[in-house]
mmCIF file of C-alpha atoms and ligand atoms in Angstrom:
data_model
loop_
_atom_site.group_PDB
_atom_site.id
_atom_site.type_symbol
_atom_site.label_atom_id
_atom_site.label_comp_id
_atom_site.label_asym_id
_atom_site.label_seq_id
_atom_site.Cartn_x
_atom_site.Cartn_y
_atom_site.Cartn_z
ATOM 1 C CA MET A 1 0.249 0.413 0.006
ATOM 2 C CA ALA A 2 1.163 3.491 -0.826
ATOM 3 C CA HIS A 3 2.011 5.955 2.057
ATOM 4 C CA LYS A 4 0.296 9.443 1.998
ATOM 5 C CA VAL A 5 2.822 12.553 2.386
ATOM 6 C CA THR A 6 1.949 15.769 2.313
ATOM 7 C CA LEU A 7 4.623 17.613 0.105
ATOM 8 C CA ILE A 8 5.133 21.451 0.681
ATOM 9 C CA PRO A 9 7.363 22.889 -1.771
ATOM 10 C CA GLY A 10 7.857 25.883 -0.092
ATOM 11 C CA ASP A 11 9.450 29.126 -1.051
ATOM 12 C CA GLY A 12 13.205 30.257 -2.844
ATOM 13 C CA ILE A 13 15.203 26.991 -3.756
ATOM 14 C CA GLY A 14 12.304 24.856 -1.989
ATOM 15 C CA PRO A 15 10.377 24.124 -5.060
ATOM 16 C CA GLU A 16 13.465 22.315 -6.920
ATOM 17 C CA LEU A 17 14.829 20.851 -4.627
ATOM 18 C CA ALA A 18 11.548 19.402 -3.008
ATOM 19 C CA ASP A 19 11.081 17.815 -6.681
ATOM 20 C CA ALA A 20 14.806 16.547 -6.597
ATOM 21 C CA ALA A 21 14.075 15.017 -3.181
ATOM 22 C CA LYS A 22 10.294 13.441 -4.647
ATOM 23 C CA ARG A 23 12.119 12.034 -7.497
ATOM 24 C CA CYS A 24 14.880 10.644 -5.938
ATOM 25 C CA ILE A 25 12.086 8.784 -3.104
ATOM 26 C CA GLU A 26 10.164 7.448 -5.479
ATOM 27 C CA ALA A 27 13.224 6.121 -7.404
ATOM 28 C CA THR A 28 13.889 3.679 -4.447
ATOM 29 C CA GLY A 29 10.579 2.284 -5.485
ATOM 30 C CA VAL A 30 8.599 2.581 -2.354
ATOM 31 C CA LYS A 31 5.295 4.096 -3.194
ATOM 32 C CA ILE A 32 3.839 7.504 -1.894
ATOM 33 C CA GLU A 33 0.746 9.143 -2.487
ATOM 34 C CA TRP A 34 2.066 12.706 -2.258
ATOM 35 C CA GLU A 35 -0.682 15.667 -1.230
ATOM 36 C CA HIS A 36 0.818 18.519 -2.559
ATOM 37 C CA ALA A 37 0.224 21.584 0.138
ATOM 38 C CA ASP A 38 1.193 25.250 -0.090
ATOM 39 C CA ALA A 39 2.943 27.554 3.012
ATOM 40 C CA GLY A 40 4.874 30.476 2.865
ATOM 41 C CA GLU A 41 4.921 33.244 -0.373
ATOM 42 C CA GLU A 42 2.909 31.182 -2.995
ATOM 43 C CA ALA A 43 0.214 30.241 -0.880
ATOM 44 C CA LEU A 44 0.087 33.786 0.802
ATOM 45 C CA GLN A 45 -0.528 35.240 -2.839
ATOM 46 C CA GLN A 46 -2.983 32.456 -3.385
ATOM 47 C CA THR A 47 -5.172 32.158 -0.362
ATOM 48 C CA GLY A 48 -4.040 35.254 2.014
ATOM 49 C CA SER A 49 -2.142 33.076 4.229
ATOM 50 C CA LEU A 50 0.930 31.678 4.700
ATOM 51 C CA LEU A 51 -0.052 28.768 6.418
ATOM 52 C CA PRO A 52 -3.508 27.928 4.813
ATOM 53 C CA GLU A 53 -5.723 25.679 7.181
ATOM 54 C CA PRO A 54 -5.920 23.086 4.588
ATOM 55 C CA THR A 55 -1.831 22.714 4.598
ATOM 56 C CA LEU A 56 -1.977 21.874 8.659
ATOM 57 C CA GLU A 57 -5.018 19.611 7.699
ATOM 58 C CA SER A 58 -3.290 17.627 4.775
ATOM 59 C CA ILE A 59 0.075 16.998 7.489
ATOM 60 C CA LYS A 60 -2.898 16.318 10.474
ATOM 61 C CA ARG A 61 -4.311 13.640 8.074
ATOM 62 C CA ASN A 62 -1.617 12.012 6.776
ATOM 63 C CA LYS A 63 0.798 12.617 9.519
ATOM 64 C CA VAL A 64 4.003 12.601 7.712
ATOM 65 C CA ALA A 65 5.238 16.025 5.245
ATOM 66 C CA LEU A 66 8.185 16.680 3.481
ATOM 67 C CA LYS A 67 8.907 19.976 3.672
ATOM 68 C CA GLY A 68 10.881 22.788 1.386
ATOM 69 C CA PRO A 69 12.118 25.465 3.537
ATOM 70 C CA ILE A 70 10.091 28.738 3.747
ATOM 71 C CA THR A 71 11.377 32.577 4.099
ATOM 72 C CA THR A 72 10.869 33.900 6.595
ATOM 73 C CA PRO A 73 10.089 37.942 6.338
ATOM 74 C CA ILE A 74 12.415 39.971 9.165
ATOM 75 C CA GLY A 75 10.928 42.409 11.216
ATOM 76 C CA THR A 76 7.353 42.371 9.622
ATOM 77 C CA GLY A 77 5.756 41.283 13.146
ATOM 78 C CA PHE A 78 4.522 37.881 11.781
ATOM 79 C CA ARG A 79 6.564 34.723 12.902
ATOM 80 C CA SER A 80 8.356 32.495 10.792
ATOM 81 C CA VAL A 81 5.746 29.876 9.084
ATOM 82 C CA ASN A 82 8.357 26.526 10.125
ATOM 83 C CA VAL A 83 7.763 27.683 13.925
ATOM 84 C CA ALA A 84 4.079 28.333 13.551
ATOM 85 C CA ILE A 85 4.227 24.512 11.815
ATOM 86 C CA ARG A 86 6.023 22.959 14.482
ATOM 87 C CA HIS A 87 4.074 24.936 17.080
ATOM 88 C CA ALA A 88 0.811 23.867 15.461
ATOM 89 C CA LEU A 89 1.271 20.603 15.578
ATOM 90 C CA ASP A 90 3.224 19.921 18.175
ATOM 91 C CA LEU A 91 6.503 18.565 16.601
ATOM 92 C CA TYR A 92 8.451 18.917 19.835
ATOM 93 C CA ALA A 93 11.656 17.343 19.031
ATOM 94 C CA CYS A 94 14.058 18.549 16.183
ATOM 95 C CA VAL A 95 15.891 15.812 14.994
ATOM 96 C CA ARG A 96 19.811 16.535 13.023
ATOM 97 C CA PRO A 97 22.255 14.044 12.261
ATOM 98 C CA ALA A 98 25.708 15.233 11.339
ATOM 99 C CA LYS A 99 27.205 12.819 9.476
ATOM 100 C CA SER A 100 30.354 12.835 7.734
ATOM 101 C CA TYR A 101 30.270 11.724 3.737
ATOM 102 C CA LYS A 102 33.706 10.802 2.031
ATOM 103 C CA GLY A 103 34.369 13.257 -0.729
ATOM 104 C CA VAL A 104 32.820 16.345 0.934
ATOM 105 C CA ARG A 105 35.760 18.818 1.301
ATOM 106 C CA SER A 106 35.616 19.096 5.442
ATOM 107 C CA ARG A 107 38.112 20.064 7.806
ATOM 108 C CA TYR A 108 36.713 17.035 9.747
ATOM 109 C CA GLN A 109 35.834 13.747 8.433
ATOM 110 C CA ASP A 110 34.219 10.735 10.491
ATOM 111 C CA ILE A 111 31.826 12.497 12.127
ATOM 112 C CA ASP A 112 28.781 11.015 13.668
ATOM 113 C CA LEU A 113 26.551 13.456 15.619
ATOM 114 C CA LEU A 114 22.782 13.647 16.590
ATOM 115 C CA ILE A 115 21.566 17.115 17.530
ATOM 116 C CA VAL A 116 17.848 16.209 19.297
ATOM 117 C CA ARG A 117 16.584 20.553 19.613
ATOM 118 C CA GLU A 118 13.478 20.977 21.839
ATOM 119 C CA ASN A 119 11.228 22.608 19.460
ATOM 120 C CA SER A 120 7.923 24.301 21.459
ATOM 121 C CA GLU A 121 9.347 26.730 23.948
ATOM 122 C CA ASP A 122 12.240 28.407 25.301
ATOM 123 C CA LEU A 123 13.155 32.176 23.291
ATOM 124 C CA TYR A 124 11.370 30.667 19.870
ATOM 125 C CA ALA A 125 7.926 30.263 21.915
ATOM 126 C CA GLY A 126 7.275 33.659 20.266
ATOM 127 C CA ILE A 127 5.768 35.773 23.069
ATOM 128 C CA GLU A 128 7.758 39.087 22.830
ATOM 129 C CA PHE A 129 7.076 42.775 23.828
ATOM 130 C CA GLU A 130 8.154 45.511 21.382
ATOM 131 C CA GLU A 131 9.592 48.744 22.981
ATOM 132 C CA GLY A 132 7.306 51.822 23.773
ATOM 133 C CA LYS A 133 4.585 49.641 23.608
ATOM 134 C CA PRO A 134 1.886 50.266 26.892
ATOM 135 C CA GLU A 135 2.150 46.651 27.800
ATOM 136 C CA THR A 136 5.946 46.261 27.622
ATOM 137 C CA LYS A 137 6.041 49.592 29.848
ATOM 138 C CA GLU A 138 3.608 47.622 32.383
ATOM 139 C CA LEU A 139 5.674 44.561 32.231
ATOM 140 C CA ILE A 140 8.947 46.229 32.818
ATOM 141 C CA GLY A 141 6.882 47.950 35.959
ATOM 142 C CA GLN A 142 5.924 44.313 37.212
ATOM 143 C CA ILE A 143 9.409 42.726 36.680
ATOM 144 C CA GLU A 144 11.261 46.089 38.377
ATOM 145 C CA ALA A 145 8.788 45.549 41.171
ATOM 146 C CA GLY A 146 8.875 41.694 41.703
ATOM 147 C CA SER A 147 12.825 41.580 41.028
ATOM 148 C CA LYS A 148 14.286 44.687 42.464
ATOM 149 C CA LYS A 149 16.540 44.924 39.269
ATOM 150 C CA LYS A 150 16.206 47.741 36.989
ATOM 151 C CA ILE A 151 15.337 47.497 33.230
ATOM 152 C CA ARG A 152 16.162 50.279 30.801
ATOM 153 C CA PRO A 153 12.622 51.982 29.686
ATOM 154 C CA ASP A 154 13.730 51.640 25.932
ATOM 155 C CA SER A 155 13.767 47.931 26.035
ATOM 156 C CA GLY A 156 12.057 45.126 24.297
ATOM 157 C CA ILE A 157 11.610 42.019 25.851
ATOM 158 C CA SER A 158 11.207 38.311 24.472
ATOM 159 C CA ILE A 159 10.435 35.687 27.072
ATOM 160 C CA LYS A 160 12.594 32.642 27.880
ATOM 161 C CA PRO A 161 9.747 29.989 29.157
ATOM 162 C CA ILE A 162 11.141 26.504 29.720
ATOM 163 C CA SER A 163 9.175 23.717 31.471
ATOM 164 C CA ILE A 164 9.807 20.423 33.377
ATOM 165 C CA SER A 165 6.834 19.162 31.321
ATOM 166 C CA ALA A 166 8.430 19.948 27.689
ATOM 167 C CA THR A 167 11.898 19.025 29.179
ATOM 168 C CA THR A 168 10.938 16.073 30.169
ATOM 169 C CA ARG A 169 9.199 14.401 27.120
ATOM 170 C CA ILE A 170 12.372 15.725 24.838
ATOM 171 C CA ALA A 171 14.783 14.298 26.839
ATOM 172 C CA LYS A 172 12.769 10.792 27.489
ATOM 173 C CA PHE A 173 12.550 11.703 23.375
ATOM 174 C CA ALA A 174 16.703 11.895 23.287
ATOM 175 C CA PHE A 175 17.163 9.058 25.263
ATOM 176 C CA GLU A 176 14.627 6.401 23.816
ATOM 177 C CA TYR A 177 16.109 7.549 20.453
ATOM 178 C CA ALA A 178 19.688 7.232 21.219
ATOM 179 C CA LEU A 179 18.775 3.735 22.537
ATOM 180 C CA LYS A 180 17.211 3.038 19.431
ATOM 181 C CA LEU A 181 20.218 3.929 16.993
ATOM 182 C CA GLY A 182 22.516 2.125 19.412
ATOM 183 C CA ARG A 183 23.881 5.583 20.596
ATOM 184 C CA LYS A 184 25.826 5.698 23.846
ATOM 185 C CA LYS A 185 26.085 8.917 25.173
ATOM 186 C CA VAL A 186 23.396 12.032 25.461
ATOM 187 C CA THR A 187 25.243 15.232 26.650
ATOM 188 C CA ALA A 188 22.882 18.038 27.457
ATOM 189 C CA VAL A 189 23.991 21.689 26.669
ATOM 190 C CA THR A 190 22.927 24.712 28.680
ATOM 191 C CA LYS A 191 23.696 27.728 30.568
ATOM 192 C CA ALA A 192 22.638 26.593 33.451
ATOM 193 C CA ASN A 193 24.892 28.573 35.581
ATOM 194 C CA ILE A 194 23.679 32.001 34.334
ATOM 195 C CA MET A 195 20.022 30.984 33.613
ATOM 196 C CA LYS A 196 19.555 29.751 36.833
ATOM 197 C CA PHE A 197 15.325 28.869 36.719
ATOM 198 C CA THR A 198 15.191 28.128 32.869
ATOM 199 C CA ASP A 199 18.738 26.505 31.721
ATOM 200 C CA GLY A 200 19.290 25.063 35.334
ATOM 201 C CA LEU A 201 15.530 23.637 35.078
ATOM 202 C CA PHE A 202 16.333 22.112 31.690
ATOM 203 C CA LEU A 203 19.347 20.543 33.176
ATOM 204 C CA LYS A 204 18.038 19.561 36.449
ATOM 205 C CA THR A 205 14.947 17.532 34.651
ATOM 206 C CA ALA A 206 17.241 16.216 31.895
ATOM 207 C CA ARG A 207 19.186 14.464 35.087
ATOM 208 C CA GLU A 208 16.315 13.297 36.489
ATOM 209 C CA VAL A 209 15.449 11.715 33.018
ATOM 210 C CA ALA A 210 18.979 9.937 32.814
ATOM 211 C CA LYS A 211 18.249 8.052 35.754
ATOM 212 C CA GLN A 212 15.754 6.014 34.032
ATOM 213 C CA TYR A 213 18.515 5.289 31.578
ATOM 214 C CA GLU A 214 21.944 4.714 34.040
ATOM 215 C CA GLY A 215 23.989 1.956 32.621
ATOM 216 C CA ARG A 216 21.964 2.071 29.123
ATOM 217 C CA ILE A 217 22.937 5.286 28.124
ATOM 218 C CA ILE A 218 25.945 7.475 29.498
ATOM 219 C CA PHE A 219 24.496 11.112 30.410
ATOM 220 C CA GLU A 220 26.829 14.106 30.570
ATOM 221 C CA ASP A 221 26.610 18.301 30.441
ATOM 222 C CA THR A 222 28.323 20.927 29.437
ATOM 223 C CA LEU A 223 27.875 24.826 29.071
ATOM 224 C CA VAL A 224 26.997 26.046 25.391
ATOM 225 C CA ASP A 225 29.990 28.519 25.419
ATOM 226 C CA ASN A 226 32.363 25.777 25.662
ATOM 227 C CA MET A 227 30.298 23.245 24.080
ATOM 228 C CA ALA A 228 31.609 25.704 21.102
ATOM 229 C CA MET A 229 34.764 25.686 21.606
ATOM 230 C CA GLN A 230 34.956 21.476 22.154
ATOM 231 C CA LEU A 231 32.911 21.037 18.722
ATOM 232 C CA VAL A 232 35.387 22.631 16.724
ATOM 233 C CA GLN A 233 38.315 21.251 19.090
ATOM 234 C CA LYS A 234 36.920 17.742 19.488
ATOM 235 C CA PRO A 235 33.904 16.524 17.756
ATOM 236 C CA GLU A 236 34.819 13.088 18.272
ATOM 237 C CA ASN A 237 34.087 13.531 22.235
ATOM 238 C CA PHE A 238 30.057 13.718 21.376
ATOM 239 C CA ASP A 239 27.571 11.179 20.507
ATOM 240 C CA VAL A 240 23.851 12.688 20.924
ATOM 241 C CA LEU A 241 23.167 16.227 22.103
ATOM 242 C CA LEU A 242 20.206 17.363 23.780
ATOM 243 C CA LEU A 243 19.891 21.379 23.611
ATOM 244 C CA PRO A 244 16.914 23.603 24.226
ATOM 245 C CA ASN A 245 15.763 25.276 21.351
ATOM 246 C CA LEU A 246 17.684 28.607 20.758
ATOM 247 C CA TYR A 247 21.348 26.622 21.156
ATOM 248 C CA GLY A 248 19.976 23.586 19.204
ATOM 249 C CA ASP A 249 19.076 26.327 16.763
ATOM 250 C CA ILE A 250 22.689 28.358 16.673
ATOM 251 C CA LEU A 251 24.370 24.701 16.929
ATOM 252 C CA SER A 252 22.864 23.282 14.187
ATOM 253 C CA ASP A 253 24.418 25.232 11.855
ATOM 254 C CA LEU A 254 27.655 24.665 13.312
ATOM 255 C CA PHE A 255 26.949 21.238 13.185
ATOM 256 C CA ALA A 256 26.542 21.739 9.377
ATOM 257 C CA GLY A 257 30.135 23.723 9.646
ATOM 258 C CA LEU A 258 31.833 20.445 10.854
ATOM 259 C CA ILE A 259 30.443 17.980 7.944
ATOM 260 C CA GLY A 260 31.038 20.256 5.010
ATOM 261 C CA GLY A 261 28.404 22.911 4.853
ATOM 262 C CA LEU A 262 23.878 23.414 4.750
ATOM 263 C CA GLY A 263 24.027 21.812 1.642
ATOM 264 C CA ILE A 264 24.032 18.424 3.311
ATOM 265 C CA ALA A 265 22.631 18.854 6.564
ATOM 266 C CA PRO A 266 18.895 17.022 6.650
ATOM 267 C CA GLY A 267 16.624 17.622 9.844
ATOM 268 C CA ALA A 268 13.235 15.904 10.970
ATOM 269 C CA ASN A 269 10.602 17.759 13.394
ATOM 270 C CA ILE A 270 9.119 14.922 15.439
ATOM 271 C CA GLY A 271 6.001 14.621 17.283
ATOM 272 C CA ASP A 272 4.284 11.636 19.272
ATOM 273 C CA ASN A 273 2.441 10.349 16.198
ATOM 274 C CA MET A 274 3.221 12.932 12.916
ATOM 275 C CA ALA A 275 6.799 14.436 11.596
ATOM 276 C CA VAL A 276 8.063 16.944 8.966
ATOM 277 C CA PHE A 277 11.124 16.621 7.734
ATOM 278 C CA GLU A 278 12.861 19.154 5.915
ATOM 279 C CA ALA A 279 16.926 20.435 5.974
ATOM 280 C CA VAL A 280 18.308 22.570 8.116
ATOM 281 C CA HIS A 281 19.087 25.599 5.550
ATOM 282 C CA GLY A 282 16.601 27.972 4.485
ATOM 283 C CA SER A 283 15.022 29.092 0.901
ATOM 284 C CA ALA A 284 18.397 30.757 0.010
ATOM 285 C CA PRO A 285 16.246 33.495 -2.337
ATOM 286 C CA LYS A 286 19.270 34.653 -4.199
ATOM 287 C CA TYR A 287 19.199 31.049 -5.970
ATOM 288 C CA LYS A 288 15.812 30.464 -6.408
ATOM 289 C CA GLY A 289 15.142 28.975 -10.056
ATOM 290 C CA LEU A 290 18.461 28.655 -11.119
ATOM 291 C CA ASN A 291 18.977 24.995 -10.589
ATOM 292 C CA LYS A 292 21.987 25.441 -8.829
ATOM 293 C CA THR A 293 21.711 24.556 -4.601
ATOM 294 C CA ASN A 294 22.678 21.249 -3.245
ATOM 295 C CA PRO A 295 19.588 18.862 -3.206
ATOM 296 C CA THR A 296 21.464 16.767 -0.570
ATOM 297 C CA ALA A 297 20.193 18.106 2.545
ATOM 298 C CA MET A 298 16.474 17.693 1.001
ATOM 299 C CA ILE A 299 17.192 14.162 -0.429
ATOM 300 C CA LEU A 300 18.746 12.994 2.919
ATOM 301 C CA SER A 301 15.735 14.427 4.958
ATOM 302 C CA GLY A 302 13.644 12.177 2.444
ATOM 303 C CA MET A 303 15.523 9.343 3.476
ATOM 304 C CA LEU A 304 15.019 9.803 6.752
ATOM 305 C CA MET A 305 11.204 10.099 6.206
ATOM 306 C CA LEU A 306 11.573 6.936 4.690
ATOM 307 C CA ARG A 307 13.131 5.533 8.511
ATOM 308 C CA TYR A 308 9.914 7.086 9.923
ATOM 309 C CA LEU A 309 7.973 5.477 7.074
ATOM 310 C CA LYS A 310 10.011 1.750 8.422
ATOM 311 C CA GLU A 311 11.223 2.025 4.891
ATOM 312 C CA ASP A 312 14.694 1.209 6.496
ATOM 313 C CA GLN A 313 16.044 -0.913 3.366
ATOM 314 C CA ALA A 314 14.705 1.889 0.659
ATOM 315 C CA ALA A 315 16.437 4.414 2.924
ATOM 316 C CA ASP A 316 19.749 2.577 3.082
ATOM 317 C CA ARG A 317 19.729 2.584 -0.586
ATOM 318 C CA LEU A 318 19.005 6.377 -0.846
ATOM 319 C CA GLU A 319 21.596 7.542 1.563
ATOM 320 C CA GLN A 320 24.093 4.808 0.094
ATOM 321 C CA ALA A 321 23.227 6.505 -3.675
ATOM 322 C CA VAL A 322 23.979 10.283 -2.304
ATOM 323 C CA GLN A 323 27.073 8.880 -0.772
ATOM 324 C CA ASP A 324 28.260 7.107 -4.092
ATOM 325 C CA VAL A 325 27.614 10.236 -5.938
ATOM 326 C CA ILE A 326 29.480 12.908 -3.603
ATOM 327 C CA ALA A 327 32.313 10.688 -3.225
ATOM 328 C CA GLU A 328 32.269 10.108 -6.612
ATOM 329 C CA GLY A 329 32.496 13.700 -7.325
ATOM 330 C CA ARG A 330 31.494 14.290 -10.686
ATOM 331 C CA PHE A 331 27.757 14.771 -10.556
ATOM 332 C CA VAL A 332 27.888 17.167 -8.164
ATOM 333 C CA THR A 333 26.356 20.875 -7.345
ATOM 334 C CA TYR A 334 28.899 23.922 -7.202
ATOM 335 C CA ASP A 335 29.794 24.045 -3.212
ATOM 336 C CA LEU A 336 31.106 20.023 -3.286
ATOM 337 C CA LYS A 337 33.319 21.059 -5.942
ATOM 338 C CA PRO A 338 36.939 21.925 -4.826
ATOM 339 C CA VAL A 339 36.395 25.625 -5.791
ATOM 340 C CA ARG A 340 32.923 26.807 -6.290
ATOM 341 C CA THR A 341 33.574 28.266 -9.720
ATOM 342 C CA ASP A 342 34.358 25.212 -11.021
ATOM 343 C CA PRO A 343 32.459 24.731 -14.365
ATOM 344 C CA SER A 344 31.955 21.142 -14.318
ATOM 345 C CA ALA A 345 29.675 21.345 -11.431
ATOM 346 C CA VAL A 346 26.276 20.374 -12.447
ATOM 347 C CA GLY A 347 22.951 21.553 -11.343
ATOM 348 C CA THR A 348 20.118 20.643 -8.479
ATOM 349 C CA LYS A 349 18.261 18.394 -11.254
ATOM 350 C CA GLU A 350 21.361 17.030 -12.781
ATOM 351 C CA MET A 351 22.800 15.692 -9.154
ATOM 352 C CA ALA A 352 19.184 14.501 -8.102
ATOM 353 C CA ASP A 353 19.443 12.759 -11.850
ATOM 354 C CA ALA A 354 23.135 10.848 -10.722
ATOM 355 C CA ILE A 355 21.499 10.046 -7.579
ATOM 356 C CA ILE A 356 18.293 8.107 -9.381
ATOM 357 C CA ASN A 357 20.720 6.380 -11.662
ATOM 358 C CA LYS A 358 22.648 4.919 -8.615
ATOM 359 C CA LEU A 359 19.304 3.788 -7.854
ATOM 360 C CA LYS A 360 18.703 1.603 -10.836
HETATM 361 P P1 NAD B 1 20.009 29.960 4.097
HETATM 362 O O1 NAD B 1 20.200 28.308 4.291
HETATM 363 O O2 NAD B 1 18.900 30.013 3.079
HETATM 364 O O3 NAD B 1 20.998 30.262 3.128
HETATM 365 C C1 NAD B 1 22.484 30.928 3.651
HETATM 366 C C2 NAD B 1 23.210 30.702 2.234
HETATM 367 O O4 NAD B 1 23.884 28.985 2.460
HETATM 368 C C3 NAD B 1 23.168 30.472 0.767
HETATM 369 O O5 NAD B 1 23.120 31.806 0.493
HETATM 370 C C4 NAD B 1 24.033 29.381 0.614
HETATM 371 O O6 NAD B 1 24.973 30.169 -0.112
HETATM 372 C C5 NAD B 1 23.866 28.505 1.369
HETATM 373 N N1 NAD B 1 22.894 27.288 1.168
HETATM 374 C C6 NAD B 1 21.939 27.175 1.675
HETATM 375 N N2 NAD B 1 21.452 25.754 1.376
HETATM 376 C C7 NAD B 1 22.000 25.708 0.273
HETATM 377 C C8 NAD B 1 22.038 24.039 -0.592
HETATM 378 N N3 NAD B 1 20.424 23.606 -0.487
HETATM 379 N N4 NAD B 1 22.840 24.297 -1.541
HETATM 380 C C9 NAD B 1 24.002 25.168 -1.437
HETATM 381 N N5 NAD B 1 23.966 26.100 -0.760
HETATM 382 C C10 NAD B 1 23.064 26.324 0.457
HETATM 383 O O7 NAD B 1 19.706 31.106 5.401
HETATM 384 P P2 NAD B 1 19.495 32.495 5.087
HETATM 385 O O8 NAD B 1 20.214 33.158 3.757
HETATM 386 O O9 NAD B 1 19.773 33.391 6.641
HETATM 387 O O10 NAD B 1 17.739 32.357 5.307
HETATM 388 C C11 NAD B 1 16.908 32.731 4.252
HETATM 389 C C12 NAD B 1 15.684 32.709 4.050
HETATM 390 O O11 NAD B 1 15.571 31.147 4.563
HETATM 391 C C13 NAD B 1 15.182 33.561 5.465
HETATM 392 O O12 NAD B 1 13.766 34.037 5.504
HETATM 393 C C14 NAD B 1 15.022 32.289 6.858
HETATM 394 O O13 NAD B 1 14.152 32.561 7.927
HETATM 395 C C15 NAD B 1 14.571 30.900 5.807
HETATM 396 N N6 NAD B 1 15.053 29.813 6.723
HETATM 397 C C16 NAD B 1 13.643 28.955 6.789
HETATM 398 C C17 NAD B 1 13.821 27.592 7.147
HETATM 399 C C18 NAD B 1 12.879 26.687 7.119
HETATM 400 O O14 NAD B 1 12.339 27.038 6.499
HETATM 401 N N7 NAD B 1 13.223 25.634 7.757
HETATM 402 C C19 NAD B 1 15.378 27.428 8.028
HETATM 403 C C20 NAD B 1 16.670 28.175 7.909
HETATM 404 C C21 NAD B 1 15.710 29.583 7.604
#
């Protein structure tokens, strides 16, 4: 029977990458019935909404979606569509593997890390108070009265909620995922020494959860600033990383850098009974429609989707095909060539074709 999957092409380079990923996934032979749904600029023009209700309904119905990146307009007051999807569907776990593939030029080899980022709260909760607004002044007054600390009157304020319940579920998710994949260690990353009531709570809660896994998974913790340095010096010391939302976002790009760039870093947003798969990178608007950018991150997100659908054999074959094309280094996009101006670089579509040829 065919799997039903919602396909959201997205904005910028999204549609061309989504098409490449769709063709590669189909080439594995797994039967998928795609339901197309829009979100982002295209949806805004056609329906007046960046995230139309039918798109959310489609994901809820099919329980699985593959999504291209969506542009977030900066400073216009409305939140990221990507964050809105994660919140609306309670996709609380963001999973981002960072794995070295042979042939990718990087300062590091043999990286095999897994980031588990909490997706639903922290500074990403979207609770913000604009500078100068009456409610902001009122809040500043309340905080000053309650804490006896001064806040400058011309401040904007973003709220950072971190709860025991959300931390417990993400920590459990990280440990269970680690067990499932045969991983050895989970490292929690916080700034618990400074933000005692938020990051401190995250760490305390993660420690509690870790007790249930004693003897099966090692638990460690480190401060996020120290982690940034250690990842650059000794990434091999880490296995699974468990992070609150914002640090997870920032370190995800560092991870992508460790394995050779955003073009090859896939991801998944997972909830209790549904999941949306998407690359770590964004919509790179300047490359829109040029058939230039690397489809690997989106294709590998599709590979993660196949695993979620329990199509492990197809996922293995797809990953191997991607790996072989990258290792051969012929039919790869500009970012995987020794110099970015290399005239032998192929386009998005041609790299996907090469991967499909390997699957035949
Ligand atoms: P970006 O990831 O879109 O691009 C930054 C740079 O990375 C590009 O200019 C390009 O040089 C490189 N790059 C990205 N993807 C690549 C690929 N597939 N192949 C080769 N090179 C690639 O980041 P940005 O410019 O900061 O963001 C653009 C827009 O995307 C913003 O509106 C942002 O909010 C949004 N965004 C969306 C998502 C998402 O949909 N989940 C994630 C991140 C950013």
